[in-house]
């Protein structure tokens, strides 16, 4: 029996797609620059048994599997490789349990992040991880990439909200990691090994997630600085003074200009503004009031030309709208390459100023915004894909920014991942011993290279 | 050249101990029930080169290495095995860097937890993990066991404060994991794989640790309940209402009696008291005042017979003294076996009541105290080591408590570890697939079983 007929028999014919016009929709994520092959088939199992059957059949046939959720990733991690089976987890979309008294939820990987947020909010609870694509990305993808978001400065990344997993291994067996308790040290932390492994070690079929009390509606502060240096100094002082806002985003001058143009509005930053800082406090009431006042004072002391604090939720949402529209504002200007470097928080100004230098060198616009509270910056190179040589210059700028990030003591990916796009950069960051250990672990759990081969790193 | 002469040549003769009267002091940790062998030698390298030389020499000679810090562990994880080399990291005791602006510290493994706490406090910073032995245990041991403490309810375990590691691998090569940035997803989370691996995968020679703003001096609440059921209900309601105290400890009636007797004091719980709850808030000022008031209200609503809140630090310390003296109070009553089960926070009362049943069945005193905020309970079986059959009955009770913990949806170790004492229980908790994955990972990184073989699990 061929692989396709086995898959059809095990999953049902409807769950196995082979029409190239249809499978094309599942062969790429949101990173246009990463390579993608044509899959042999796309399968959409609706239960764990279907996932296990798929893995066993592919292992038997020696056909690689690329697991994916919604495909919102931006490192090509979910991109098909030639002749593979793309295993889509979106039909495993049940919230199996919400245990409000123990503040945890048990979910299948296909649950959309926003759906989980809404469901637990009804119990007065909060699932913090909030990648930009939170209204359509899935928990499974969030787990596979250890997704971040705007919440991280106060609440950490996806890994910080995971208690345990159920994973289908390369031989089709089912591994349960972690636990339902808050603490536990029985054995190696297998949970954290699978979180962020980008589908290279197994297929996550269930997750037990830690929830938090639902925070209060946030108050918001916006501060405009004449230079990124001043804004960077404000971030350092906020960290130094032990303030922990629930959100702290930075936008440089190029980003401000693009957003003002796109939204046809004035962000109040003034024409000479070099950088905007957006902070929120979700501590509620008097505490939020004091946190915002303290943040405002630090910004003023650091030389802010304008600060404005509001505890009005609608006004705060309008200000956040500016931050959330950056992607669209830049997309309106041309093709984009968005970097994802994370630097020590004291080096944010150095990174932005370095991006200005690189922008001049390559003659392309580079707009920087990012999560200032944890140093995770997203410089975006804007280019005209049709113009001779611009792509190459954009790629040169993109790489120069990664280089700068490493030189500043940072990492080449703060939250987007390595996928099929930054393998060389991973190798450079972790070095030969780190790479060897990655290969040893991969071979230990997936000796035949069944899962997402060539993603993150190659076995040879 | 023999192994001993190689070690003496590489490390210097003073760093290689072989006198059995001296090496005996390094052959055990604080768990008397775990087996310990006689080491061939105890080495105390004073730099990373010495650790690497030791690992290479032992690998060459086929002699196993048991890494250890101060030996404060309580699962036998640091116990020598027959003919091994015990590698003590206490001479690698430098705090290499405190970067206050990026809130991190870089330390060697032999730094004592308290010394690090004191050093960073001078910068207004806080290293949360606070195992009971914090005044003599080392950071290396804390990392190897993923140590917990009283802080976990608000600040998490050791793993939550680690950004990166330097590890000597089985072939003597040096692996650097993680980063100095707050976020990062470049590759597998090797850092978390080594944290809690109990010296079975490598020797940690350096750690980059995340620090927090130094909290305010805590306010304290004590609440006495007539039954553990009421106290358990109070814990559940505190969790349910989204309150996050910086500490929440529970003591059952047997513990209260032992402490009152030992300190010759009255904890104010009343003669019929079934359980005490101790909570703290370190939020400072008005916020702490409100948190304590809210905690007090919940306790009263849950039926507390007495509640007393104080923002006086000295009085709070006196109350905490009662909790911290539990170990000594019980030691004064006889030999001890202290369990370390972690259950869902809603099942604390079930666990304590179960311990009362087990106590009656075996005819031995069982006192329960623990970290109520995260469900990590430490039932202690008290027995007379000299009395015929008491040890066996104590061991039976100890195992019955682990059994109960698992039945309640918990884990057999919340923070102490598996070591050379709970291997069978680990296997039972993680199951055959989990065990197989542990063995695969161990073989991948330590194919000859050089590091702490037989600890945690065996390779066969």
PDB file of N, CA and C in Angstrom, chain B residues 176-237:
ATOM      1  N   UNK B 176      28.317  26.483  25.761  1.00  0.00           N
ATOM      2  CA  UNK B 176      27.650  27.668  26.294  1.00  0.00           C
ATOM      3  C   UNK B 176      26.199  27.636  25.834  1.00  0.00           C
ATOM      4  N   UNK B 177      25.287  27.747  26.781  1.00  0.00           N
ATOM      5  CA  UNK B 177      23.858  27.734  26.441  1.00  0.00           C
ATOM      6  C   UNK B 177      23.258  29.091  26.767  1.00  0.00           C
ATOM      7  N   UNK B 178      22.117  29.362  26.155  1.00  0.00           N
ATOM      8  CA  UNK B 178      21.365  30.557  26.518  1.00  0.00           C
ATOM      9  C   UNK B 178      22.030  31.835  26.073  1.00  0.00           C
ATOM     10  N   UNK B 179      21.803  32.885  26.857  1.00  0.00           N
ATOM     11  CA  UNK B 179      22.209  34.216  26.415  1.00  0.00           C
ATOM     12  C   UNK B 179      22.140  35.201  27.565  1.00  0.00           C
ATOM     13  N   UNK B 180      22.488  36.442  27.285  1.00  0.00           N
ATOM     14  CA  UNK B 180      22.406  37.504  28.293  1.00  0.00           C
ATOM     15  C   UNK B 180      21.159  38.355  28.097  1.00  0.00           C
ATOM     16  N   UNK B 181      20.377  38.051  27.086  1.00  0.00           N
ATOM     17  CA  UNK B 181      19.167  38.837  26.843  1.00  0.00           C
ATOM     18  C   UNK B 181      17.980  38.192  27.548  1.00  0.00           C
ATOM     19  N   UNK B 182      16.938  38.993  27.731  1.00  0.00           N
ATOM     20  CA  UNK B 182      15.759  38.511  28.440  1.00  0.00           C
ATOM     21  C   UNK B 182      15.054  37.425  27.632  1.00  0.00           C
ATOM     22  N   UNK B 183      15.000  37.614  26.333  1.00  0.00           N
ATOM     23  CA  UNK B 183      14.333  36.654  25.462  1.00  0.00           C
ATOM     24  C   UNK B 183      15.335  36.063  24.470  1.00  0.00           C
ATOM     25  N   UNK B 184      14.976  34.950  23.867  1.00  0.00           N
ATOM     26  CA  UNK B 184      15.816  34.365  22.841  1.00  0.00           C
ATOM     27  C   UNK B 184      15.317  32.981  22.494  1.00  0.00           C
ATOM     28  N   UNK B 185      15.199  32.687  21.199  1.00  0.00           N
ATOM     29  CA  UNK B 185      14.701  31.379  20.763  1.00  0.00           C
ATOM     30  C   UNK B 185      15.623  30.763  19.718  1.00  0.00           C
ATOM     31  N   UNK B 186      16.922  31.081  19.801  1.00  0.00           N
ATOM     32  CA  UNK B 186      17.871  30.519  18.841  1.00  0.00           C
ATOM     33  C   UNK B 186      18.243  29.099  19.271  1.00  0.00           C
ATOM     34  N   UNK B 187      17.566  28.121  18.698  1.00  0.00           N
ATOM     35  CA  UNK B 187      17.870  26.726  18.995  1.00  0.00           C
ATOM     36  C   UNK B 187      17.091  26.175  20.174  1.00  0.00           C
ATOM     37  N   UNK B 188      17.385  24.916  20.505  1.00  0.00           N
ATOM     38  CA  UNK B 188      16.716  24.251  21.623  1.00  0.00           C
ATOM     39  C   UNK B 188      17.071  24.943  22.937  1.00  0.00           C
ATOM     40  N   UNK B 189      16.205  24.814  23.917  1.00  0.00           N
ATOM     41  CA  UNK B 189      16.460  25.416  25.224  1.00  0.00           C
ATOM     42  C   UNK B 189      17.374  24.491  26.028  1.00  0.00           C
ATOM     43  N   UNK B 190      18.656  24.502  25.667  1.00  0.00           N
ATOM     44  CA  UNK B 190      19.617  23.626  26.337  1.00  0.00           C
ATOM     45  C   UNK B 190      19.780  24.007  27.808  1.00  0.00           C
ATOM     46  N   UNK B 191      19.624  25.298  28.091  1.00  0.00           N
ATOM     47  CA  UNK B 191      19.761  25.758  29.473  1.00  0.00           C
ATOM     48  C   UNK B 191      18.835  24.969  30.390  1.00  0.00           C
ATOM     49  N   UNK B 192      17.558  24.901  30.004  1.00  0.00           N
ATOM     50  CA  UNK B 192      16.565  24.241  30.863  1.00  0.00           C
ATOM     51  C   UNK B 192      16.757  22.724  30.875  1.00  0.00           C
ATOM     52  N   UNK B 193      17.432  22.193  29.856  1.00  0.00           N
ATOM     53  CA  UNK B 193      17.712  20.750  29.867  1.00  0.00           C
ATOM     54  C   UNK B 193      18.751  20.430  30.945  1.00  0.00           C
ATOM     55  N   UNK B 194      19.736  21.291  31.108  1.00  0.00           N
ATOM     56  CA  UNK B 194      20.776  21.032  32.119  1.00  0.00           C
ATOM     57  C   UNK B 194      20.296  21.388  33.524  1.00  0.00           C
ATOM     58  N   UNK B 195      19.472  22.432  33.651  1.00  0.00           N
ATOM     59  CA  UNK B 195      18.943  22.779  34.973  1.00  0.00           C
ATOM     60  C   UNK B 195      18.044  21.628  35.441  1.00  0.00           C
ATOM     61  N   UNK B 196      18.300  21.115  36.611  1.00  0.00           N
ATOM     62  CA  UNK B 196      17.493  20.018  37.150  1.00  0.00           C
ATOM     63  C   UNK B 196      17.935  18.644  36.677  1.00  0.00           C
ATOM     64  N   UNK B 197      19.055  18.554  35.931  1.00  0.00           N
ATOM     65  CA  UNK B 197      19.476  17.242  35.425  1.00  0.00           C
ATOM     66  C   UNK B 197      20.381  16.522  36.428  1.00  0.00           C
ATOM     67  N   UNK B 198      20.552  17.096  37.609  1.00  0.00           N
ATOM     68  CA  UNK B 198      21.195  16.423  38.746  1.00  0.00           C
ATOM     69  C   UNK B 198      22.583  15.873  38.426  1.00  0.00           C
ATOM     70  N   UNK B 199      23.342  16.628  37.641  1.00  0.00           N
ATOM     71  CA  UNK B 199      24.723  16.228  37.376  1.00  0.00           C
ATOM     72  C   UNK B 199      24.872  15.024  36.483  1.00  0.00           C
ATOM     73  N   UNK B 200      23.815  14.650  35.766  1.00  0.00           N
ATOM     74  CA  UNK B 200      23.893  13.450  34.928  1.00  0.00           C
ATOM     75  C   UNK B 200      24.267  13.761  33.484  1.00  0.00           C
ATOM     76  N   UNK B 201      24.335  15.055  33.118  1.00  0.00           N
ATOM     77  CA  UNK B 201      24.599  15.404  31.715  1.00  0.00           C
ATOM     78  C   UNK B 201      25.867  16.217  31.521  1.00  0.00           C
ATOM     79  N   UNK B 202      26.401  16.772  32.577  1.00  0.00           N
ATOM     80  CA  UNK B 202      27.581  17.613  32.453  1.00  0.00           C
ATOM     81  C   UNK B 202      27.835  18.323  33.765  1.00  0.00           C
ATOM     82  N   UNK B 203      28.918  19.106  33.798  1.00  0.00           N
ATOM     83  CA  UNK B 203      29.259  19.874  35.004  1.00  0.00           C
ATOM     84  C   UNK B 203      29.084  21.356  34.700  1.00  0.00           C
ATOM     85  N   UNK B 204      28.188  21.991  35.410  1.00  0.00           N
ATOM     86  CA  UNK B 204      27.946  23.424  35.217  1.00  0.00           C
ATOM     87  C   UNK B 204      29.116  24.204  35.814  1.00  0.00           C
ATOM     88  N   UNK B 205      29.746  25.036  34.989  1.00  0.00           N
ATOM     89  CA  UNK B 205      30.894  25.803  35.480  1.00  0.00           C
ATOM     90  C   UNK B 205      30.637  27.317  35.525  1.00  0.00           C
ATOM     91  N   UNK B 206      29.512  27.738  34.996  1.00  0.00           N
ATOM     92  CA  UNK B 206      29.182  29.167  35.044  1.00  0.00           C
ATOM     93  C   UNK B 206      27.685  29.319  34.758  1.00  0.00           C
ATOM     94  N   UNK B 207      27.086  30.350  35.345  1.00  0.00           N
ATOM     95  CA  UNK B 207      25.663  30.604  35.086  1.00  0.00           C
ATOM     96  C   UNK B 207      25.412  32.098  34.970  1.00  0.00           C
ATOM     97  N   UNK B 208      24.562  32.451  34.010  1.00  0.00           N
ATOM     98  CA  UNK B 208      24.080  33.822  33.889  1.00  0.00           C
ATOM     99  C   UNK B 208      22.660  33.839  34.449  1.00  0.00           C
ATOM    100  N   UNK B 209      22.474  34.616  35.509  1.00  0.00           N
ATOM    101  CA  UNK B 209      21.226  34.568  36.268  1.00  0.00           C
ATOM    102  C   UNK B 209      20.444  35.869  36.131  1.00  0.00           C
ATOM    103  N   UNK B 210      19.133  35.745  35.993  1.00  0.00           N
ATOM    104  CA  UNK B 210      18.268  36.921  35.920  1.00  0.00           C
ATOM    105  C   UNK B 210      17.941  37.397  37.327  1.00  0.00           C
ATOM    106  N   UNK B 211      18.017  38.703  37.531  1.00  0.00           N
ATOM    107  CA  UNK B 211      17.709  39.284  38.839  1.00  0.00           C
ATOM    108  C   UNK B 211      16.430  40.105  38.749  1.00  0.00           C
ATOM    109  N   UNK B 212      15.856  40.367  39.893  1.00  0.00           N
ATOM    110  CA  UNK B 212      14.644  41.187  39.958  1.00  0.00           C
ATOM    111  C   UNK B 212      14.878  42.386  40.857  1.00  0.00           C
ATOM    112  N   UNK B 213      13.994  43.361  40.742  1.00  0.00           N
ATOM    113  CA  UNK B 213      14.093  44.474  41.700  1.00  0.00           C
ATOM    114  C   UNK B 213      13.937  43.933  43.130  1.00  0.00           C
ATOM    115  N   UNK B 214      14.705  44.458  44.045  1.00  0.00           N
ATOM    116  CA  UNK B 214      14.619  44.037  45.445  1.00  0.00           C
ATOM    117  C   UNK B 214      13.232  44.386  45.991  1.00  0.00           C
ATOM    118  N   UNK B 215      12.507  43.383  46.483  1.00  0.00           N
ATOM    119  CA  UNK B 215      11.166  43.705  46.998  1.00  0.00           C
ATOM    120  C   UNK B 215      11.247  44.450  48.333  1.00  0.00           C
ATOM    121  N   UNK B 216      10.115  44.935  48.764  1.00  0.00           N
ATOM    122  CA  UNK B 216      10.021  45.625  50.048  1.00  0.00           C
ATOM    123  C   UNK B 216      10.073  44.606  51.185  1.00  0.00           C
ATOM    124  N   UNK B 217      10.407  45.087  52.376  1.00  0.00           N
ATOM    125  CA  UNK B 217      10.339  44.224  53.559  1.00  0.00           C
ATOM    126  C   UNK B 217       8.904  43.708  53.680  1.00  0.00           C
ATOM    127  N   UNK B 218       8.744  42.393  53.910  1.00  0.00           N
ATOM    128  CA  UNK B 218       7.403  41.832  53.836  1.00  0.00           C
ATOM    129  C   UNK B 218       6.545  42.116  55.068  1.00  0.00           C
ATOM    130  N   UNK B 219       5.249  42.220  54.837  1.00  0.00           N
ATOM    131  CA  UNK B 219       4.259  42.138  55.901  1.00  0.00           C
ATOM    132  C   UNK B 219       3.798  40.692  56.004  1.00  0.00           C
ATOM    133  N   UNK B 220       3.327  40.297  57.176  1.00  0.00           N
ATOM    134  CA  UNK B 220       3.047  38.882  57.438  1.00  0.00           C
ATOM    135  C   UNK B 220       1.646  38.690  58.004  1.00  0.00           C
ATOM    136  N   UNK B 221       1.011  37.621  57.578  1.00  0.00           N
ATOM    137  CA  UNK B 221      -0.296  37.231  58.120  1.00  0.00           C
ATOM    138  C   UNK B 221      -0.202  35.808  58.636  1.00  0.00           C
ATOM    139  N   UNK B 222      -0.717  35.579  59.838  1.00  0.00           N
ATOM    140  CA  UNK B 222      -0.849  34.212  60.322  1.00  0.00           C
ATOM    141  C   UNK B 222      -2.341  33.953  60.542  1.00  0.00           C
ATOM    142  N   UNK B 223      -2.789  32.774  60.131  1.00  0.00           N
ATOM    143  CA  UNK B 223      -4.194  32.410  60.308  1.00  0.00           C
ATOM    144  C   UNK B 223      -4.258  30.985  60.838  1.00  0.00           C
ATOM    145  N   UNK B 224      -5.072  30.782  61.891  1.00  0.00           N
ATOM    146  CA  UNK B 224      -5.233  29.443  62.470  1.00  0.00           C
ATOM    147  C   UNK B 224      -6.615  28.902  62.124  1.00  0.00           C
ATOM    148  N   UNK B 225      -6.647  27.649  61.739  1.00  0.00           N
ATOM    149  CA  UNK B 225      -7.897  27.000  61.350  1.00  0.00           C
ATOM    150  C   UNK B 225      -8.127  25.777  62.236  1.00  0.00           C
ATOM    151  N   UNK B 226      -9.405  25.456  62.459  1.00  0.00           N
ATOM    152  CA  UNK B 226      -9.685  24.291  63.296  1.00  0.00           C
ATOM    153  C   UNK B 226      -9.435  22.996  62.541  1.00  0.00           C
ATOM    154  N   UNK B 227      -9.392  23.081  61.200  1.00  0.00           N
ATOM    155  CA  UNK B 227      -9.175  21.855  60.424  1.00  0.00           C
ATOM    156  C   UNK B 227      -8.315  22.159  59.203  1.00  0.00           C
ATOM    157  N   UNK B 228      -7.611  21.136  58.740  1.00  0.00           N
ATOM    158  CA  UNK B 228      -6.835  21.287  57.521  1.00  0.00           C
ATOM    159  C   UNK B 228      -7.760  21.554  56.341  1.00  0.00           C
ATOM    160  N   UNK B 229      -8.966  21.010  56.411  1.00  0.00           N
ATOM    161  CA  UNK B 229      -9.947  21.208  55.337  1.00  0.00           C
ATOM    162  C   UNK B 229     -10.227  22.704  55.159  1.00  0.00           C
ATOM    163  N   UNK B 230     -10.426  23.414  56.269  1.00  0.00           N
ATOM    164  CA  UNK B 230     -10.667  24.861  56.196  1.00  0.00           C
ATOM    165  C   UNK B 230      -9.433  25.596  55.661  1.00  0.00           C
ATOM    166  N   UNK B 231      -8.263  25.189  56.149  1.00  0.00           N
ATOM    167  CA  UNK B 231      -7.031  25.841  55.673  1.00  0.00           C
ATOM    168  C   UNK B 231      -6.844  25.603  54.176  1.00  0.00           C
ATOM    169  N   UNK B 232      -7.115  24.367  53.745  1.00  0.00           N
ATOM    170  CA  UNK B 232      -7.016  24.046  52.316  1.00  0.00           C
ATOM    171  C   UNK B 232      -7.989  24.873  51.504  1.00  0.00           C
ATOM    172  N   UNK B 233      -9.202  25.047  52.049  1.00  0.00           N
ATOM    173  CA  UNK B 233     -10.196  25.866  51.344  1.00  0.00           C
ATOM    174  C   UNK B 233      -9.716  27.308  51.225  1.00  0.00           C
ATOM    175  N   UNK B 234      -9.053  27.795  52.279  1.00  0.00           N
ATOM    176  CA  UNK B 234      -8.525  29.168  52.229  1.00  0.00           C
ATOM    177  C   UNK B 234      -7.487  29.296  51.115  1.00  0.00           C
ATOM    178  N   UNK B 235      -6.593  28.298  51.005  1.00  0.00           N
ATOM    179  CA  UNK B 235      -5.578  28.326  49.943  1.00  0.00           C
ATOM    180  C   UNK B 235      -6.245  28.367  48.569  1.00  0.00           C
ATOM    181  N   UNK B 236      -7.243  27.499  48.393  1.00  0.00           N
ATOM    182  CA  UNK B 236      -7.934  27.468  47.096  1.00  0.00           C
ATOM    183  C   UNK B 236      -8.575  28.816  46.773  1.00  0.00           C
ATOM    184  N   UNK B 237      -9.185  29.434  47.796  1.00  0.00           N
ATOM    185  CA  UNK B 237      -9.840  30.720  47.540  1.00  0.00           C
ATOM    186  C   UNK B 237      -8.827  31.813  47.252  1.00  0.00           C
TER     187      UNK B 237
END
